[in-house]
Tab-separated table of C-alpha atoms in Angstrom:
chain	number	residue	atom	x	y	z
H	38	MET	CA	-0.029	0.009	-0.153
H	39	GLN	CA	1.503	3.326	-1.076
H	40	MET	CA	1.389	6.340	1.097
H	41	THR	CA	2.575	9.978	0.644
H	42	LEU	CA	3.221	12.341	3.299
H	43	SER	CA	5.312	15.371	2.070
H	44	VAL	CA	7.684	17.320	4.677
H	45	THR	CA	9.774	20.253	4.490
H	46	LYS	CA	13.399	20.062	5.372
H	47	LYS	CA	12.826	21.607	8.744
H	48	GLN	CA	10.060	19.184	9.709
H	49	ALA	CA	12.309	16.298	8.529
H	50	GLU	CA	14.954	17.498	11.062
H	51	PHE	CA	12.522	17.912	13.871
H	52	MET	CA	11.186	14.006	12.983
H	53	GLN	CA	15.076	13.027	12.851
H	54	ALA	CA	16.332	14.659	15.836
H	55	SER	CA	17.543	12.117	18.486
H	56	ALA	CA	17.806	14.405	21.474
H	57	ASP	CA	15.788	13.452	24.797
H	58	GLU	CA	14.004	16.828	24.645
H	59	VAL	CA	13.330	18.501	21.218
H	60	LEU	CA	11.713	21.834	20.554
H	61	TYR	CA	10.557	22.972	16.888
H	62	GLY	CA	8.963	25.840	15.728
H	63	GLY	CA	9.706	29.707	16.656
H	64	ALA	CA	7.636	31.632	13.974
H	65	ALA	CA	4.183	31.398	12.787
H	66	GLY	CA	3.574	28.982	9.670
H	67	GLY	CA	6.346	26.685	10.075
H	68	GLY	CA	4.034	23.519	9.806
H	69	LYS	CA	4.423	22.683	13.689
H	70	SER	CA	1.006	20.870	14.205
H	71	TYR	CA	1.400	19.055	10.644
H	72	GLY	CA	4.986	17.915	11.733
H	73	GLN	CA	3.966	16.589	14.908
H	74	VAL	CA	1.132	14.500	13.694
H	75	VAL	CA	3.477	13.202	10.723
H	76	ASP	CA	6.191	12.491	13.024
H	77	ALA	CA	3.890	10.496	15.650
H	78	PHE	CA	2.229	8.526	12.706
H	79	LEU	CA	5.695	7.480	11.363
H	80	PHE	CA	7.014	6.628	14.905
H	81	GLY	CA	3.791	4.521	15.410
H	82	LEU	CA	4.435	2.567	12.435
H	83	ARG	CA	7.888	2.162	12.992
H	84	TYR	CA	7.472	0.729	16.578
H	85	LYS	CA	4.629	-1.696	16.821
H	86	GLY	CA	2.637	-1.454	19.947
H	87	SER	CA	4.078	1.800	21.103
H	88	ARG	CA	2.168	4.560	22.979
H	89	GLN	CA	2.477	8.499	22.595
H	90	LEU	CA	0.445	11.284	23.889
H	91	LEU	CA	-0.395	14.460	22.097
H	92	LEU	CA	-1.101	17.528	24.303
H	93	ARG	CA	-2.766	21.001	23.821
H	94	SER	CA	-3.899	23.373	26.523
H	95	SER	CA	-7.450	22.891	26.256
H	96	PHE	CA	-9.862	20.471	24.290
H	97	PRO	CA	-11.065	23.180	21.674
H	98	ALA	CA	-7.476	23.819	20.671
H	99	LEU	CA	-6.912	20.225	20.605
H	100	GLU	CA	-9.882	19.656	18.208
H	101	ARG	CA	-8.911	22.605	16.052
H	102	SER	CA	-5.423	21.492	15.633
H	103	LEU	CA	-3.828	18.185	16.153
H	104	ILE	CA	-6.987	15.836	15.840
H	105	LEU	CA	-8.247	17.843	12.638
H	106	THR	CA	-4.885	17.757	11.251
H	107	ALA	CA	-4.396	14.019	11.893
H	108	LEU	CA	-7.945	13.165	10.626
H	109	THR	CA	-7.283	15.150	7.470
H	110	ILE	CA	-3.790	14.101	6.492
H	111	LEU	CA	-3.238	10.497	7.577
H	112	PRO	CA	-4.208	7.695	5.351
H	113	LYS	CA	-7.531	6.169	6.988
H	114	ALA	CA	-6.644	2.638	5.943
H	115	PHE	CA	-3.796	2.656	8.436
H	116	TYR	CA	-6.062	3.576	11.636
H	117	VAL	CA	-9.157	3.447	13.494
H	118	TYR	CA	-10.149	6.719	15.410
H	119	SER	CA	-12.268	6.569	18.440
H	120	SER	CA	-13.960	10.181	18.978
H	121	THR	CA	-15.027	9.376	22.585
H	122	LYS	CA	-11.665	8.295	23.777
H	123	HIS	CA	-9.805	10.643	21.584
H	124	ILE	CA	-7.370	7.996	20.154
H	125	ILE	CA	-6.031	6.656	17.058
H	126	LYS	CA	-5.195	3.099	16.977
H	127	LEU	CA	-3.025	1.987	14.173
H	128	LYS	CA	-3.509	-1.407	12.508
H	129	ASN	CA	-0.052	-2.620	14.193
H	130	GLY	CA	-1.459	-1.835	17.710
H	131	SER	CA	0.399	1.311	18.345
H	132	VAL	CA	-1.668	4.047	19.937
H	133	LEU	CA	-1.691	7.900	19.400
H	134	GLU	CA	-3.708	9.447	22.285
H	135	PHE	CA	-4.712	13.104	22.312
H	136	GLY	CA	-5.194	14.923	25.581
H	137	TYR	CA	-4.988	18.276	27.099
H	138	LEU	CA	-3.623	20.071	30.294
H	139	ALA	CA	-5.674	23.132	31.158
H	140	SER	CA	-4.450	23.401	34.719
H	141	ASP	CA	-1.271	22.066	36.707
H	142	ALA	CA	-4.167	19.656	38.617
H	143	ASP	CA	-4.727	18.074	35.421
H	144	VAL	CA	-1.497	16.144	35.301
H	145	THR	CA	-2.859	13.668	37.744
H	146	ILE	CA	-5.135	12.172	35.102
H	147	TYR	CA	-1.812	10.729	33.709
H	148	GLN	CA	-0.219	9.809	36.838
H	149	SER	CA	-0.300	5.777	36.233
H	150	ALA	CA	0.199	6.280	32.430
H	151	GLU	CA	3.190	5.192	30.389
H	152	TYR	CA	4.300	6.760	27.034
H	153	ASP	CA	7.228	6.340	24.691
H	154	VAL	CA	6.572	9.968	23.266
H	155	ILE	CA	5.084	12.876	24.578
H	156	ARG	CA	4.160	15.583	22.456
H	157	PHE	CA	3.377	19.292	23.419
H	158	ASP	CA	1.889	21.264	21.012
H	159	GLU	CA	2.474	25.121	21.859
H	160	LEU	CA	4.616	24.607	24.267
H	161	THR	CA	4.643	27.859	25.921
H	162	HIS	CA	0.885	27.705	26.495
H	163	PHE	CA	1.883	25.280	29.414
H	164	THR	CA	3.629	25.720	32.603
H	165	ALA	CA	7.154	24.424	33.721
H	166	TYR	CA	5.441	22.516	36.346
H	167	GLN	CA	3.141	20.512	33.855
H	168	TYR	CA	6.098	19.870	31.485
H	169	ILE	CA	8.319	18.599	34.170
H	170	TYR	CA	5.652	16.263	35.731
H	171	MET	CA	4.992	14.753	32.227
H	172	LEU	CA	8.454	13.777	31.879
H	173	SER	CA	8.002	11.423	34.499
H	174	ARG	CA	5.351	9.709	32.297
H	175	LEU	CA	8.077	8.817	29.696
H	176	ARG	CA	8.535	5.010	30.643
H	177	GLY	CA	7.841	1.603	29.669
H	178	ALA	CA	9.302	-2.192	29.526
H	179	ASN	CA	10.228	-1.813	25.935
H	180	THR	CA	13.370	-0.869	23.856
H	181	PHE	CA	11.383	1.890	22.072
H	182	PRO	CA	12.915	5.443	22.141
H	183	LYS	CA	11.653	7.674	24.774
H	184	GLN	CA	11.410	11.306	23.889
H	185	MET	CA	9.812	14.530	24.651
H	186	LYS	CA	8.970	16.559	21.229
H	187	SER	CA	7.450	19.821	21.324
H	188	THR	CA	6.491	22.705	19.120
H	189	THR	CA	5.586	26.327	19.852
H	190	ASN	CA	5.946	29.987	18.923
H	191	PRO	CA	7.343	32.852	21.194
H	192	GLY	CA	4.930	34.327	23.781
H	193	SER	CA	2.314	33.430	26.271
H	194	ARG	CA	2.640	32.341	29.872
H	195	GLY	CA	5.396	29.943	29.250
H	196	HIS	CA	7.614	32.088	27.272
H	197	THR	CA	10.207	32.584	29.971
H	198	TRP	CA	10.833	28.931	31.240
H	199	VAL	CA	10.677	27.668	27.569
H	200	LYS	CA	13.461	30.308	26.585
H	201	SER	CA	15.505	29.228	29.750
H	202	ARG	CA	15.143	25.414	28.950
H	203	PHE	CA	15.911	25.563	25.240
H	204	ILE	CA	16.721	28.767	23.820
H	205	ASP	CA	19.340	30.333	25.959
H	206	PRO	CA	21.560	27.562	26.849
H	207	ALA	CA	22.926	26.663	23.113
H	208	PRO	CA	22.828	27.962	19.499
H	209	PRO	CA	19.848	26.821	17.513
H	210	GLY	CA	20.442	23.334	16.107
H	211	GLU	CA	23.151	22.307	18.524
H	212	VAL	CA	22.483	19.246	20.816
H	213	PHE	CA	23.380	20.210	24.796
H	214	GLY	CA	23.218	18.465	27.925
H	215	GLU	CA	24.805	15.391	29.389
H	216	ASP	CA	22.585	13.194	31.329
H	217	THR	CA	19.349	14.777	29.435
H	218	THR	CA	20.105	15.829	26.062
H	219	ARG	CA	17.907	18.805	24.429
H	220	VAL	CA	17.834	20.839	20.990
H	221	PHE	CA	16.010	23.680	19.410
H	222	ILE	CA	15.266	23.435	15.694
H	223	PRO	CA	13.948	26.897	14.537
H	224	ALA	CA	11.638	27.341	11.524
H	225	LYS	CA	10.132	30.167	9.892
H	226	ILE	CA	7.189	30.564	7.258
H	227	GLN	CA	9.760	30.702	4.423
H	228	ASP	CA	10.905	27.019	5.559
H	229	ASN	CA	7.364	25.894	4.874
H	230	LYS	CA	7.161	25.930	1.006
H	231	PHE	CA	3.721	24.231	1.019
H	232	LEU	CA	2.185	27.241	2.866
H	233	MET	CA	4.123	29.642	0.772
H	234	GLU	CA	2.684	28.310	-2.398
H	235	LYS	CA	-1.078	27.741	-1.291
H	236	ASP	CA	-1.391	30.823	0.800
H	237	LYS	CA	0.958	33.713	-0.508
H	238	ASP	CA	-0.733	36.366	1.240
H	239	TYR	CA	-0.226	34.883	4.700
H	240	ILE	CA	3.297	36.470	5.121
H	241	LYS	CA	1.707	39.778	4.286
H	242	ARG	CA	-0.842	39.546	7.032
H	243	LEU	CA	2.127	38.613	9.436
H	244	ARG	CA	4.093	41.709	8.362
H	245	ALA	CA	0.986	43.947	9.104
H	246	LEU	CA	0.953	42.786	12.862
H	247	PRO	CA	2.291	45.283	15.635
H	248	GLU	CA	5.953	45.196	15.886
H	249	ASN	CA	6.509	43.040	18.925
H	250	GLU	CA	3.886	40.524	17.474
H	251	LYS	CA	5.368	40.587	14.110
H	252	LYS	CA	8.908	39.969	15.810
H	253	ALA	CA	7.558	36.835	17.480
H	254	LEU	CA	5.313	35.311	14.795
H	255	LEU	CA	7.052	36.220	11.659
H	256	TYR	CA	10.730	36.072	12.781
H	257	GLY	CA	10.496	33.849	15.578
H	258	GLU	CA	12.322	36.257	18.080
H	259	TRP	CA	12.325	35.099	21.522
H	260	ASP	CA	14.218	38.445	23.016
H	261	ILE	CA	11.045	40.463	23.030
H	262	PHE	CA	8.540	41.155	26.017
H	263	GLU	CA	6.907	43.996	27.831
H	264	GLY	CA	9.194	45.964	29.830
H	265	GLN	CA	12.313	45.095	28.121
H	266	PHE	CA	15.013	47.781	28.104
H	267	PHE	CA	16.901	46.769	25.143
H	268	GLY	CA	14.171	46.135	22.486
H	269	GLU	CA	17.046	46.943	19.910
H	270	PHE	CA	18.597	43.713	20.397
H	271	ASP	CA	18.200	41.367	17.747
H	272	ARG	CA	19.857	37.779	17.508
H	273	GLY	CA	19.486	37.849	13.619
H	274	ARG	CA	21.643	40.914	13.591
H	275	HIS	CA	23.643	41.157	16.583
H	276	VAL	CA	24.786	37.365	17.330
H	277	VAL	CA	27.183	36.052	14.660
H	278	ALA	CA	28.913	32.637	14.197
H	279	PRO	CA	32.716	32.549	15.450
H	280	SER	CA	35.240	33.522	12.797
H	281	GLU	CA	38.935	34.389	12.865
H	282	ILE	CA	39.580	37.788	14.191
H	283	PRO	CA	42.100	39.609	11.934
H	284	ALA	CA	45.328	40.094	13.556
H	285	TYR	CA	45.412	43.824	12.960
H	286	HIS	CA	42.268	44.404	14.932
H	287	LYS	CA	42.756	46.012	18.374
H	288	ARG	CA	41.869	43.848	21.178
H	289	PHE	CA	40.807	44.650	24.832
H	290	ARG	CA	38.804	43.212	27.767
H	291	SER	CA	35.883	44.660	29.948
H	292	MET	CA	35.233	43.138	33.445
H	293	ASP	CA	32.630	43.210	36.178
H	294	TYR	CA	33.744	41.558	39.364
H	295	GLY	CA	31.504	40.277	42.137
H	296	LEU	CA	31.896	37.288	44.540
H	297	ASP	CA	28.548	36.065	43.223
H	298	MET	CA	29.445	36.496	39.490
H	299	THR	CA	32.621	37.590	37.480
H	300	ALA	CA	31.720	38.603	33.950
H	301	CYS	CA	34.586	39.091	31.575
H	302	HIS	CA	34.215	39.888	27.840
H	303	TRP	CA	37.131	39.952	25.240
H	304	TRP	CA	36.535	42.585	22.507
H	305	ALA	CA	37.947	43.333	18.977
H	306	VAL	CA	37.960	46.737	17.095
H	307	ASP	CA	37.990	47.009	13.534
H	308	GLY	CA	38.994	49.948	11.312
H	309	GLU	CA	35.486	51.569	11.129
H	310	GLY	CA	35.100	51.250	15.169
H	311	ASN	CA	32.820	48.188	14.909
H	312	LEU	CA	33.081	46.134	18.103
H	313	THR	CA	33.051	42.582	18.259
H	314	VAL	CA	32.779	40.660	21.493
H	315	TYR	CA	34.601	37.319	20.812
H	316	ARG	CA	35.044	35.571	24.238
H	317	GLU	CA	33.236	35.562	27.351
H	318	PHE	CA	33.907	34.180	30.930
H	319	TYR	CA	31.280	33.723	33.485
H	320	GLN	CA	31.565	32.042	36.854
H	321	SER	CA	30.367	32.767	40.293
H	322	GLY	CA	32.260	32.067	43.738
H	323	LEU	CA	35.752	32.993	42.581
H	324	THR	CA	37.913	35.382	44.599
H	325	LEU	CA	39.796	38.237	43.135
H	326	SER	CA	42.949	36.376	42.558
H	327	GLU	CA	40.999	33.203	41.216
H	328	ALA	CA	39.105	35.270	38.760
H	329	ALA	CA	42.179	36.924	37.647
H	330	LYS	CA	44.214	33.960	36.950
H	331	GLU	CA	40.932	32.223	34.999
H	332	ILE	CA	41.144	35.592	33.022
H	333	VAL	CA	44.827	35.416	32.110
H	334	ARG	CA	44.590	31.666	31.439
H	335	LEU	CA	41.909	32.216	28.830
H	336	SER	CA	43.822	34.792	27.080
H	337	PRO	CA	46.277	33.405	24.662
H	338	PRO	CA	49.800	34.616	24.568
H	339	GLU	CA	49.695	35.428	21.033
H	340	GLU	CA	46.869	37.981	21.788
H	341	THR	CA	47.813	41.468	22.515
H	342	ILE	CA	45.237	42.994	24.992
H	343	ALA	CA	45.669	46.710	24.922
H	344	TYR	CA	43.725	47.159	28.210
H	345	THR	CA	41.018	45.725	30.577
H	346	VAL	CA	38.423	48.255	31.647
H	347	ALA	CA	37.048	47.102	35.045
H	348	SER	CA	34.459	48.077	37.575
H	349	PRO	CA	35.631	51.143	39.570
H	350	ASP	CA	35.016	49.404	43.067
H	351	LEU	CA	38.100	47.417	42.517
H	352	TRP	CA	40.258	50.495	43.187
H	353	ASN	CA	38.697	50.383	46.778
H	354	ARG	CA	40.982	48.810	49.710
H	355	ARG	CA	39.891	45.822	51.286
H	356	GLN	CA	39.611	46.079	54.942
H	357	ASP	CA	40.873	42.576	55.362
H	358	THR	CA	44.239	43.029	53.227
H	359	GLY	CA	44.485	46.595	53.300
H	360	LYS	CA	45.044	46.080	49.274
H	361	SER	CA	42.831	47.201	46.512
H	362	GLY	CA	41.051	44.818	44.167
H	363	ILE	CA	43.625	45.573	41.212
H	364	GLU	CA	46.657	45.063	43.283
H	365	ILE	CA	45.392	41.680	44.349
H	366	MET	CA	44.519	40.830	40.490
H	367	ALA	CA	47.911	42.411	39.348
H	368	ALA	CA	49.673	39.905	41.829
H	369	ALA	CA	47.750	37.017	40.308
H	370	GLY	CA	48.889	38.237	36.852
H	371	LEU	CA	46.194	40.295	35.319
H	372	VAL	CA	47.851	43.751	34.755
H	373	GLY	CA	46.658	46.898	32.851
H	374	LEU	CA	43.637	47.433	34.497
H	375	VAL	CA	41.807	50.456	33.787
H	376	ARG	CA	38.745	52.122	35.612
H	377	ALA	CA	35.556	52.184	33.950
H	378	ASP	CA	33.578	55.024	33.440
H	379	ASN	CA	30.543	53.896	35.505
H	380	ARG	CA	27.766	56.384	34.458
H	381	ARG	CA	24.750	54.193	34.141
H	382	VAL	CA	22.429	56.333	32.196
H	383	ALA	CA	24.997	57.482	29.588
H	384	GLY	CA	26.388	53.969	29.410
H	385	TRP	CA	23.293	52.321	28.607
H	386	ARG	CA	22.532	55.074	25.969
H	387	VAL	CA	25.829	54.681	24.335
H	388	LEU	CA	25.279	50.810	24.303
H	389	ARG	CA	21.667	51.234	22.698
H	390	GLU	CA	23.278	53.429	19.864
H	391	TYR	CA	25.870	50.747	19.246
H	392	LEU	CA	22.898	48.293	18.931
H	393	ARG	CA	20.826	50.579	16.818
H	394	GLN	CA	23.600	51.431	14.222
H	395	GLY	CA	24.630	47.472	14.124
H	396	LYS	CA	28.214	48.539	15.291
H	397	ILE	CA	28.206	45.420	17.913
H	398	CYS	CA	27.865	41.837	17.663
H	399	PHE	CA	28.535	38.737	19.697
H	400	PHE	CA	30.070	35.600	18.781
H	401	SER	CA	27.172	32.963	19.219
H	402	HIS	CA	29.084	31.125	22.167
H	403	CYS	CA	29.041	34.093	24.235
H	404	LEU	CA	25.853	32.660	25.585
H	405	HIS	CA	25.479	34.722	28.831
H	406	ILE	CA	25.599	37.850	27.365
H	407	ILE	CA	23.229	37.066	24.356
H	408	ARG	CA	20.768	35.598	27.261
H	409	THR	CA	20.928	38.454	29.868
H	410	LEU	CA	21.340	41.508	27.692
H	411	PRO	CA	17.798	41.185	26.265
H	412	ALA	CA	16.733	40.102	29.483
H	413	LEU	CA	17.112	43.627	31.342
H	414	LEU	CA	13.988	45.445	32.372
H	415	TYR	CA	13.314	49.157	32.494
H	416	ASP	CA	13.791	50.597	36.230
H	417	LYS	CA	10.443	51.903	37.172
H	418	ARG	CA	11.931	54.587	39.347
H	419	CYS	CA	13.938	55.814	36.566
H	420	PRO	CA	12.938	54.903	32.933
H	421	GLU	CA	16.461	56.150	31.550
H	422	ASP	CA	18.094	53.235	33.482
H	423	ALA	CA	18.273	49.431	33.715
H	424	GLN	CA	16.807	47.599	36.685
H	425	ASP	CA	19.565	46.293	38.760
H	426	SER	CA	17.684	43.116	39.442
H	427	PRO	CA	17.385	40.030	39.365
H	428	HIS	CA	21.014	40.490	39.972
H	429	GLU	CA	22.353	37.277	38.073
H	430	ILE	CA	21.131	38.738	34.706
H	431	THR	CA	23.033	42.210	35.409
H	432	HIS	CA	26.756	41.261	35.364
H	433	ALA	CA	27.467	40.658	31.925
H	434	PRO	CA	25.622	43.688	30.662
H	435	GLU	CA	27.602	45.869	33.343
H	436	SER	CA	30.708	44.461	31.472
H	437	ILE	CA	29.399	45.365	28.111
H	438	ARG	CA	28.547	48.940	29.321
H	439	TYR	CA	32.077	49.303	30.693
H	440	GLY	CA	33.438	47.980	27.252
H	441	VAL	CA	31.548	50.689	25.180
H	442	MET	CA	32.034	53.545	27.395
H	443	SER	CA	35.948	52.734	27.063
H	444	ARG	CA	35.679	53.438	23.194
H	445	PRO	CA	35.734	57.026	21.295
H	446	PRO	CA	32.334	58.375	21.396
H	447	LEU	CA	29.647	57.396	18.567
H	448	VAL	CA	28.156	60.606	16.859
H	449	VAL	CA	24.267	60.615	16.719
H	450	GLU	CA	22.168	62.773	14.390
H	451	GLN	CA	19.641	64.898	16.370
H	452	LYS	CA	17.548	67.126	14.198
H	453	LYS	CA	15.468	68.229	16.939
H	454	LEU	CA	18.424	69.643	18.783
H	455	GLY	CA	20.188	71.116	15.879
H	456	GLY	CA	23.332	69.016	15.772
H	457	LYS	CA	25.405	66.115	16.439
H	458	PHE	CA	25.735	64.843	19.779
H	459	THR	CA	27.378	61.762	21.571
H	460	PRO	CA	24.995	59.340	23.256
H	461	GLY	CA	26.711	60.316	26.641
H	462	GLU	CA	26.016	64.055	25.772
H	463	LEU	CA	22.545	63.406	25.170
H	464	ALA	CA	22.289	61.728	28.477
H	465	ASP	CA	23.814	64.769	30.133
H	466	ILE	CA	21.263	66.968	28.416
H	467	ALA	CA	18.413	64.890	29.402
H	468	ASP	CA	19.885	64.825	33.066
H	469	ALA	CA	19.970	68.700	32.930
H	470	LYS	CA	16.327	68.990	31.555
H	471	LYS	CA	15.222	66.762	34.396
H	472	ASP	CA	16.974	69.116	37.119
H	473	SER	CA	15.577	72.191	35.469
H	474	ILE	CA	11.974	70.658	35.488
H	475	ARG	CA	12.480	69.637	39.228
H	476	ARG	CA	13.818	73.194	39.943
H	477	ARG	CA	10.646	74.820	38.319
H	478	GLU	CA	8.342	72.372	40.342
């Protein structure tokens, strides 16, 4: 019996992924539900007597998506569908069960169940608790592969935990983890040739959406949310694959030290003043001397580092030793430290302009700055500043702020102000205006 089920290249990549946990999608129109159903069907045919669970966050959503897709595309000669139990049973005994989790309490429905594959459709519609609990349902006295395979768009209530679990730890397509492996496989509407051919106006409708929705659904961007301080950050524009840095590029380092976290970044500057952050060190619990030794160890002898700009508090003397932080670090081999310009508002404004002008990029293996920079929030007390909590996400951006402030100033066209100003000068003008308003009040 012949059967034809066409898939895109990205859908095939999702189906062939062997990681323990797989996430597929990102943008709208990538063929997520279709890919889940076809993958589940082929798995069921391959492993006789296997059991799979396909989940949505509500029964209406389940009916409109997974069940409708399955009953539309799967060849009916291969299965029988029970509309009361919401189960597809293949002729070889394999089962595709359709279910939903509307709340955390609903997981108890499955407390004694066993599945070979569990599939979450629109994963960001679920909570982390639901996902973690269902991981325990992957079991069975057979040799079939056990996997959690999910699809989703950015946004909704689960955006943060899904991003933290799948997007932040590694570049797209790269399998990571040891005991449990994971991978994120991105897909956009442009990857779905079938939809592009059948509904050519769909992409036009996506382009007409409000900016943040457009970024999420058309481009599959995960670094957008309400209250975000650096909305200018764009992975597609600011994150690049590692490449060889020309020997003639000037190099320097920036560092924000704290016992809770040391963040250090290595920079390269080309002839036009464009900045590339090409290496990153990010570790907690280090003493000053331990941090210094690690930074020196990570700097190859053939690299000429012009200077290292560091947080100003390192120039303070410690009560326990009577020595300053830079003296302790110098004794450990890290020399040439320069006191950073620590003006926060001016520094963030300079960094924002580098992002806007596309004059800064980060190598894709600098995972912590790529994760934390777009996670910064506006300070509600001072909208010109970034919130300094949660503290874990502030160290890497602080290091980057020191780095950009150590460079010659950018020039910004400001027609309303009648001339050209540096971002730092604009911040000073803004501060002066605030002071003037306060005096008048």
